[in-house]
Short mmCIF file of C-alpha atoms and ligand atoms in Angstrom, two decimals:
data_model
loop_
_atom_site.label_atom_id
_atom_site.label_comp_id
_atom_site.label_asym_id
_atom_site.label_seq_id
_atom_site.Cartn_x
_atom_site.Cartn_y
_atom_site.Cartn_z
CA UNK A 17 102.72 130.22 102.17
CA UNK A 18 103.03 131.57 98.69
CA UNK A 19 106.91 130.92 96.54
CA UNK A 20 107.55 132.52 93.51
CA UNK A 21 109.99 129.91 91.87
CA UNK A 22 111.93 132.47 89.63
CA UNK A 23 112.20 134.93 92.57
CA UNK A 24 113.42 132.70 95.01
CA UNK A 25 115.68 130.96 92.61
CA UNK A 26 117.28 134.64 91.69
CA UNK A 27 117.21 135.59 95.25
CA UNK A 28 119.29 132.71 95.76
CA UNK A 29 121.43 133.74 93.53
CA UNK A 30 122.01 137.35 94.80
CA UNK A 31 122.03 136.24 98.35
CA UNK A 32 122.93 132.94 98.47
CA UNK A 33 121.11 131.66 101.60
CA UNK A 34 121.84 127.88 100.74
CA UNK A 35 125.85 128.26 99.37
CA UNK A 36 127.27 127.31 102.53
CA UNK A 37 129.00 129.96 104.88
CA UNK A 38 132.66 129.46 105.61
CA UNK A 39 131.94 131.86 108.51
CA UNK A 40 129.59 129.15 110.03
CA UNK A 41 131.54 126.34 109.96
CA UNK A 42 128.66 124.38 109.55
CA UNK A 43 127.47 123.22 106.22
CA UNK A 44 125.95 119.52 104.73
CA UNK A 45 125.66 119.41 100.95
CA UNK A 46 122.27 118.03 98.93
CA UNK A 47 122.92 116.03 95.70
CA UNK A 48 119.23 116.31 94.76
CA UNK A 49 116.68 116.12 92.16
CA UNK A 50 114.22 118.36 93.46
CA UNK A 51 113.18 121.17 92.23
CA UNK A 52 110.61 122.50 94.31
CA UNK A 53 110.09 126.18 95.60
CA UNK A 54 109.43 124.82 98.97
CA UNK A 55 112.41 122.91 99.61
CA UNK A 56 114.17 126.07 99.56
CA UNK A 57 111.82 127.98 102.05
CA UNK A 58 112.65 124.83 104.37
CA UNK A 59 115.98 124.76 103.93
CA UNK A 60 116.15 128.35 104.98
CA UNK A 61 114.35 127.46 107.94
CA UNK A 62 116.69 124.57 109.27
CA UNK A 63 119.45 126.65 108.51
CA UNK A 64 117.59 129.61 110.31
CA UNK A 65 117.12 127.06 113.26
CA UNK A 66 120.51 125.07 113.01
CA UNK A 67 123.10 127.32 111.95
CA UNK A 68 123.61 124.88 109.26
CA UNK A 69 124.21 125.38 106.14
CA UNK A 70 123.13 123.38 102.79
CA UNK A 71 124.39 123.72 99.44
CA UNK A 72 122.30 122.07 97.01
CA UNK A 73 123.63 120.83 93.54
CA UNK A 74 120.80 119.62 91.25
CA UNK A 75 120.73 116.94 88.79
CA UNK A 76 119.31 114.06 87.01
CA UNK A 77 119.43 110.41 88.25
CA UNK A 78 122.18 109.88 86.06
CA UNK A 79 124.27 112.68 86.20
CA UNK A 80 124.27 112.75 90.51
CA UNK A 81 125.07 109.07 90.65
CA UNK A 82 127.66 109.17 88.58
CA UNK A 83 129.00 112.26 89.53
CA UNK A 84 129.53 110.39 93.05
CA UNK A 85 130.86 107.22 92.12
CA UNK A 86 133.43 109.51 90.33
CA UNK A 87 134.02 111.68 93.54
CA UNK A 88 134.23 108.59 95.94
CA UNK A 89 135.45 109.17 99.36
CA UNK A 90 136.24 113.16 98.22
CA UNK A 91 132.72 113.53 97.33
CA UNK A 92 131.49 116.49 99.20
CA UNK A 93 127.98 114.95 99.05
CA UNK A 94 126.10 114.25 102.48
CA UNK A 95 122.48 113.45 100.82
CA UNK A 96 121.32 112.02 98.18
CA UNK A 97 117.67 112.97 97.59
CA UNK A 98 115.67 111.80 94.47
CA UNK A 99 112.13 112.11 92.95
CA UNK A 100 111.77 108.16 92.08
CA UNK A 101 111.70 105.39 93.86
CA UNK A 102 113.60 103.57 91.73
CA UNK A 103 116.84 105.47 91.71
CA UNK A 104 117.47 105.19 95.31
CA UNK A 105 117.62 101.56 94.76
CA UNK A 106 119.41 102.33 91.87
CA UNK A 107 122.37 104.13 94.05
CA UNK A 108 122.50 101.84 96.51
CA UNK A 109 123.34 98.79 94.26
CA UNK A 110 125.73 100.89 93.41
CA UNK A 111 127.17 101.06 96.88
CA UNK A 112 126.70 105.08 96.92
CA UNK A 113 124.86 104.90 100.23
CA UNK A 114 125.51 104.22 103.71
CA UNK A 115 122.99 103.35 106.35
CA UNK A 116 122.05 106.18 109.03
CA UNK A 117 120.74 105.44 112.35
CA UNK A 118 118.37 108.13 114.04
CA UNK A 119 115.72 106.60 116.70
CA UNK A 120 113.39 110.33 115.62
CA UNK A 121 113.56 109.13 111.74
CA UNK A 122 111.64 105.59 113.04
CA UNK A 123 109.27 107.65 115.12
CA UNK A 124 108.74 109.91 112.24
CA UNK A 125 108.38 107.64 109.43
CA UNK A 126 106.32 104.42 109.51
CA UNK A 127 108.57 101.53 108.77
CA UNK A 128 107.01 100.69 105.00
CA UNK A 129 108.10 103.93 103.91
CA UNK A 130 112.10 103.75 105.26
CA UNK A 131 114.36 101.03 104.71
CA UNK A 132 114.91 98.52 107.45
CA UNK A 133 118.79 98.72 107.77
CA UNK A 134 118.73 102.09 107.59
CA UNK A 135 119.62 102.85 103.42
CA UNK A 136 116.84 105.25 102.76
CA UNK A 137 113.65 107.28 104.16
CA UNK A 138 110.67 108.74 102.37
CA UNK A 139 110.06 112.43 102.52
CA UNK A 140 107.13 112.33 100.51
CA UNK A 141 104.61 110.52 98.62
CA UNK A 142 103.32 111.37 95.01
CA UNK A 143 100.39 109.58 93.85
CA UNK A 144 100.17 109.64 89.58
CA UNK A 145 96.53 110.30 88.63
CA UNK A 146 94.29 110.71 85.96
CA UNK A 147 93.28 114.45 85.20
CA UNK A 148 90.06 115.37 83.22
CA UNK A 149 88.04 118.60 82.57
CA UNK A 150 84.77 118.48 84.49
CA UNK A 151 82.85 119.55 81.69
CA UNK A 152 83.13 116.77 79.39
CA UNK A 153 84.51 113.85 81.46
CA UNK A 154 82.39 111.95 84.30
CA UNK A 155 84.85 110.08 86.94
CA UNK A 156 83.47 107.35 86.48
CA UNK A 157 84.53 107.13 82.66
CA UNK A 158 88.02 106.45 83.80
CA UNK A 159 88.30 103.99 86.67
CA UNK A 160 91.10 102.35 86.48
CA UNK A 161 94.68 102.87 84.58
CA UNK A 162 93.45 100.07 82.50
CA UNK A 163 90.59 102.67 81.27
CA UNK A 164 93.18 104.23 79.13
CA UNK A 165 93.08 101.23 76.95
CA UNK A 166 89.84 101.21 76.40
CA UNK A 167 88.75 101.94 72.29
CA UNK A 168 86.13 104.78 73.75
CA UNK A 169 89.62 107.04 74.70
CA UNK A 170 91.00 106.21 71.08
CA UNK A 171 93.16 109.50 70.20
CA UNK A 172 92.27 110.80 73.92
CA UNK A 173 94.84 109.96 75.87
CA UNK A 174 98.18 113.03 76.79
CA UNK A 175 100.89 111.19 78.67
CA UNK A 176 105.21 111.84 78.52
CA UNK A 177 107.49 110.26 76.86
CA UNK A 178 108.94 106.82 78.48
CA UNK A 179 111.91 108.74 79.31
CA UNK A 180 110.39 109.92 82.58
CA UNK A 181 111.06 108.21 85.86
CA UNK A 182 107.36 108.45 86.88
CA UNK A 183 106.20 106.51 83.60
CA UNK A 184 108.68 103.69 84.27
CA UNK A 185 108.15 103.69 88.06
CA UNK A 186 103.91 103.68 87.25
CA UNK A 187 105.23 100.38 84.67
CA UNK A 188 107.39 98.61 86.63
CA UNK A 189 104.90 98.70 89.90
CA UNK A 190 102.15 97.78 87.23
CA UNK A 191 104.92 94.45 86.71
CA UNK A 192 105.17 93.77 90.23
CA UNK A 193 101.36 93.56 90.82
CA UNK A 194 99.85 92.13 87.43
CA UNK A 195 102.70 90.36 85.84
CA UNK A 196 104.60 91.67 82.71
CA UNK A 197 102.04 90.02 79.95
CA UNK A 198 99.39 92.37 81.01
CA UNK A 199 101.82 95.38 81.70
CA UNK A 200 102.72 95.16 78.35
CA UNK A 201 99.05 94.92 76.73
CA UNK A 202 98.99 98.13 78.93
CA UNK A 203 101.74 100.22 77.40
CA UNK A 204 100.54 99.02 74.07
CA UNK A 205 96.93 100.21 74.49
CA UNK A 206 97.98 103.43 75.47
CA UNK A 207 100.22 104.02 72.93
CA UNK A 208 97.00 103.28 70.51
CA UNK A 209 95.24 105.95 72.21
CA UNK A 210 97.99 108.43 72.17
CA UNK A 211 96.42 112.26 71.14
CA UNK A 212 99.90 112.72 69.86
CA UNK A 213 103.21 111.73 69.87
CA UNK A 214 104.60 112.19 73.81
CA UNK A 215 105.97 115.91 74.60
CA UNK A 216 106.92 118.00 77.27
CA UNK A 217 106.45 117.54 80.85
CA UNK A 218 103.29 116.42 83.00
CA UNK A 219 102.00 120.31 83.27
CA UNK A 220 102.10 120.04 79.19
CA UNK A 221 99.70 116.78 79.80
CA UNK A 222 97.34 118.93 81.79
CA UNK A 223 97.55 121.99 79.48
CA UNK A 224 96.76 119.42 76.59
CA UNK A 225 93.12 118.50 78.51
CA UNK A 226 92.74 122.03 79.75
CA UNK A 227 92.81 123.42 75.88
CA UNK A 228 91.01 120.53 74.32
CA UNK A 229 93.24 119.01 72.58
CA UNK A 230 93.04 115.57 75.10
CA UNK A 231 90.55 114.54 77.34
CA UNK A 232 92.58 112.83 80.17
CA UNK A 233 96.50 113.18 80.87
CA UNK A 234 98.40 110.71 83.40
CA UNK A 235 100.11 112.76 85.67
CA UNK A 236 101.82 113.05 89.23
CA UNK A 237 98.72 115.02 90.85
CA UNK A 238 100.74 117.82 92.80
CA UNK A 239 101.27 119.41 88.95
CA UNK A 240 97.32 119.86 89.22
CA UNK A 241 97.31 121.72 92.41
CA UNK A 242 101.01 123.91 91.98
CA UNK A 243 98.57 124.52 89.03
CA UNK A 244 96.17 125.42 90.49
CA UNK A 245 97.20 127.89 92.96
CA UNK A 246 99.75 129.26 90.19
CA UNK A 247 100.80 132.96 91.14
CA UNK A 248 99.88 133.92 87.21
CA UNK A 249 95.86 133.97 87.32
CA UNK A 250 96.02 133.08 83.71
CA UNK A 251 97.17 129.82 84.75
CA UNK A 252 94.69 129.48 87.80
CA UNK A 253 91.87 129.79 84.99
CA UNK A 254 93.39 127.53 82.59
CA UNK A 255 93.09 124.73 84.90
CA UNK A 256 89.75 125.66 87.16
CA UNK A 257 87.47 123.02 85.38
CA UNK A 258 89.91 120.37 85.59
CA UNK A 259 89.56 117.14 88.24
CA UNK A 260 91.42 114.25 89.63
CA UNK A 261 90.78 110.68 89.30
CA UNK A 262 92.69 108.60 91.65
CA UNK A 263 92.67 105.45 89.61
CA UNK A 264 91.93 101.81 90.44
CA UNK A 265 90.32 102.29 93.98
CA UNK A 266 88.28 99.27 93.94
CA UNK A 267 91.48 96.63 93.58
CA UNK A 268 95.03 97.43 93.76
CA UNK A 269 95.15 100.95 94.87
CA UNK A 270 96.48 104.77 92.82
CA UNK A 271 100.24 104.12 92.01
CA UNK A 272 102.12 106.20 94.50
CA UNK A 273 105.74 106.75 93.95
CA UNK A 274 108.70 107.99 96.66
CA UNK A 275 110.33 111.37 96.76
CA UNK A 276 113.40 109.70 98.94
CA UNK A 277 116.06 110.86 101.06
CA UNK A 278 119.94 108.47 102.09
CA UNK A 279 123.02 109.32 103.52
CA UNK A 280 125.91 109.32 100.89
CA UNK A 281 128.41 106.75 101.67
CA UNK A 282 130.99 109.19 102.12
CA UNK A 283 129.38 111.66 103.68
CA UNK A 284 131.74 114.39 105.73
CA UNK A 285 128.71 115.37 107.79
CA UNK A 286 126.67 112.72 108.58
CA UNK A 287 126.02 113.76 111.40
CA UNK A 288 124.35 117.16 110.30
CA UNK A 289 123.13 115.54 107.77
CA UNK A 290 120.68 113.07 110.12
CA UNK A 291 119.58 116.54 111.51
CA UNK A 292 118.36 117.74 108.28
CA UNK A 293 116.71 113.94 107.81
CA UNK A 294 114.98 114.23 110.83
CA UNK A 295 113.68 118.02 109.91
CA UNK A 296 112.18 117.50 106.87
CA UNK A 297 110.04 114.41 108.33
CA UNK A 298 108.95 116.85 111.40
CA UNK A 299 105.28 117.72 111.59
CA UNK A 300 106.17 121.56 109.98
CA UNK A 301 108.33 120.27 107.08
CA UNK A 302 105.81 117.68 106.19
CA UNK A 303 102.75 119.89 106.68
CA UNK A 304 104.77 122.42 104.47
CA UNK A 305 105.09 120.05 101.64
CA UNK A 306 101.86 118.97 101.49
CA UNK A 307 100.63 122.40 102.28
CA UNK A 308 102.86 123.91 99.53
CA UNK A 309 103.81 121.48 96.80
CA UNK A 310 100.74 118.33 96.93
CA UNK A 311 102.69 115.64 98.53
CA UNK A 312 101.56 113.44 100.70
CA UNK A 313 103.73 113.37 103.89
CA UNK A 314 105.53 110.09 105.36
CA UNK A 315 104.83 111.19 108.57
CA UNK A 316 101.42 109.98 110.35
CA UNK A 317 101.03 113.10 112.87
CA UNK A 318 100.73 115.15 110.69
CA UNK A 319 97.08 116.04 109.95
CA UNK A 320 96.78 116.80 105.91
CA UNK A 321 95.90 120.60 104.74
CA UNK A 322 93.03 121.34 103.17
CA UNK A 323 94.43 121.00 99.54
CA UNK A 324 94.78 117.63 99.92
CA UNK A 325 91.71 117.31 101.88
CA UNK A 326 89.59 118.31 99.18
CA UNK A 327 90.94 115.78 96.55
CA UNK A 328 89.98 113.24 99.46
CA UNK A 329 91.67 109.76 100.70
CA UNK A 330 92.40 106.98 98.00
CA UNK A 331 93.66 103.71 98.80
CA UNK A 332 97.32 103.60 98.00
CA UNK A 333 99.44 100.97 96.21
CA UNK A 334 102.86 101.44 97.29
CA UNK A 335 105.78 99.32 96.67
CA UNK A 336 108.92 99.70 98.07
CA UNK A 337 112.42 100.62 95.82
CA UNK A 338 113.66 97.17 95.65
CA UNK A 339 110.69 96.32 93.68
CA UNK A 340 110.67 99.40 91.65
CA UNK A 341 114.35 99.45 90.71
CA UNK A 342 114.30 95.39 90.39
CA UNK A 343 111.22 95.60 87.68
CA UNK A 344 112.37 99.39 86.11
CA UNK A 345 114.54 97.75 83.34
CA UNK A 346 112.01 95.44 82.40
CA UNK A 347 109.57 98.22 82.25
CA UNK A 348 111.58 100.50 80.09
CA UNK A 349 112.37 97.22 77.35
CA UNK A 350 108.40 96.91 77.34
CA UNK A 351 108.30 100.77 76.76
CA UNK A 352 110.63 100.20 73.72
CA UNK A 353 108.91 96.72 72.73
CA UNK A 354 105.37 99.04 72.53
CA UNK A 355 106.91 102.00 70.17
CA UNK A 356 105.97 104.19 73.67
CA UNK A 357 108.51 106.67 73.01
FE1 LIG B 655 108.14 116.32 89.51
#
């Protein structure tokens, strides 16, 4: 399966396939931060399937959580769905979530990747990786996240700014698992290495290495293979030589961070909303997400394409949102503390 982002988003637009249908009767409504062509394509499908409808309003952490405290019990929200682990936690110590109960969510998600009273579930995993161009970077220069400290990547290093949920979720696991001393001499010695002064997004990291001007950028990996398999060929190109390293295999694991999915606490449809739960952690929505965007899917049936096949298995080092959001403040002071802007 093959999206075209702009199409479908102007598509969408003209036709409105997700604005829910007054005719149906039947409609949930997404407060999400994805932003992904094939979230679309499968919320087509359920609503194909279902009859349901779902309206999807975008935003950032910020803007969606407090845009349903605000609502409270007239939000029209049913989901909450987020790209960080951390901001799940984040909403429910808020008290903008409510627990859901579905006996096919616990058979499709293994219990480390849902909560255990029912608060969240996983719909993906998203390992961040280091990316290097095959021609003039062995694997085995860059081991570890640690590597990126190391003098011999002095003005070599392309990473985002601080601002970015994946940079404070990769910091505040780093907390959790080797104490905030040595996260900190971290985020300092990459900030010496810097090739420049963070900007732009993790596909301007992998540009940076796939033009020259750095030689490894730290970056979710599914931004390598959307890359990749880019509908403009020019793109395709730009990226051929370039390679995945999935960091620190021989301790703690790759850093893998949590697209997540939870019930809004006032929630008109919770029921329809649970269906749409347990369709995107079904064997097709998860192989479709893996097949079509990189993730990793939550769900152990389902047998992984052969795009994430060829990058291989890696040992993972997953921690759950409590830990994340409990150590993400603390990693964006160090952030600050180190000048990482
Ligand atoms: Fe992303």
């Amino acid at each position: 399966m093959h999206f075209r982002p702009l199409t479908a988003f102007l598509l969408l637009l003209a036709n409105g396939p997700l604005v829910a249908q007054p005719a149906a009767g039947r409609s949930i409504t997404l407060y999400s931060q994805r932003h992904y062509a094939v979230d679309r394509e499968l919320f087509r499908q359920f609503e194909e399937t279902t009859g349901i409808a779902v309206k999807v309003e975008q935003g950032d952490t910020e803007q969606l959580l407090q845009r349903l405290a605000e609502e409270g019990k007239h939000s029209p929200a049913d989901l909450l769905i987020t790209v960080d682990a951390g901001a799940i936690w984040e909403a429910r110590e808020r008290g903008l979530l409510q627990a859901a109960d579905s006996p096919v969510l616990r058979t499709n998600v293994p219990s480390a990747l849902r909560d255990a009273a029912g608060y969240w579930v996983a719909l993906t995993k998203r390992p961040r990786v280091l990316v290097y161009h095959r021609e003039r970077t062995r694997p085995e220069e860059l081991p570890t996240y640690e590597s990126l400290t190391e003098p011999a990547w002095h003005g070599r290093v392309a990473v985002r700014s601080s601002a970015s949920a994946y940079n404070q979720t990769l910091l505040a696991g780093m907390i959790a698992r080797i104490g905030e001393p040595e996260a900190r001499n971290w985020a300092a010695g990459v900030v010496a290495n810097f090739v420049r002064v963070p900007v732009g997004n993790d596909r301007t990291q992998i540009r940076a290495v796939a033009d020259g001007q750095a030689d490894v950028a730290l970056v979710n990996a599914y931004y390598l293979g959307l890359m990749q398999n880019a509908d403009q060929a020019s793109v395709r190109e730009q990226v051929a030589n370039l390679a995945i390293v999935f960091p620190n295999q021989a301790d703690r694991g790759t850093h893998v961070n949590l697209s997540v999915a939870a019930l809004a606490k006032h929630s008109p449809r919770p029921d329809l909303a649970v269906r749409l739960l347990e369709f995107l952690t079904s064997e097709p929505a998860q192989t479709a997400l893996a097949a079509n965007n990189y993730e990793y899917p939550v769900n152990p049936r389902v047998v992984w394409p052969d795009n994430l096949q060829a990058w291989g298995r890696f040992k993972e080092d997953l921690l759950p949102p409590s830990s994340i959001g409990f150590y993400q403040a603390q990693a964006r002071r160090l952030f600050a503390e180190t000048g990482w802007p």
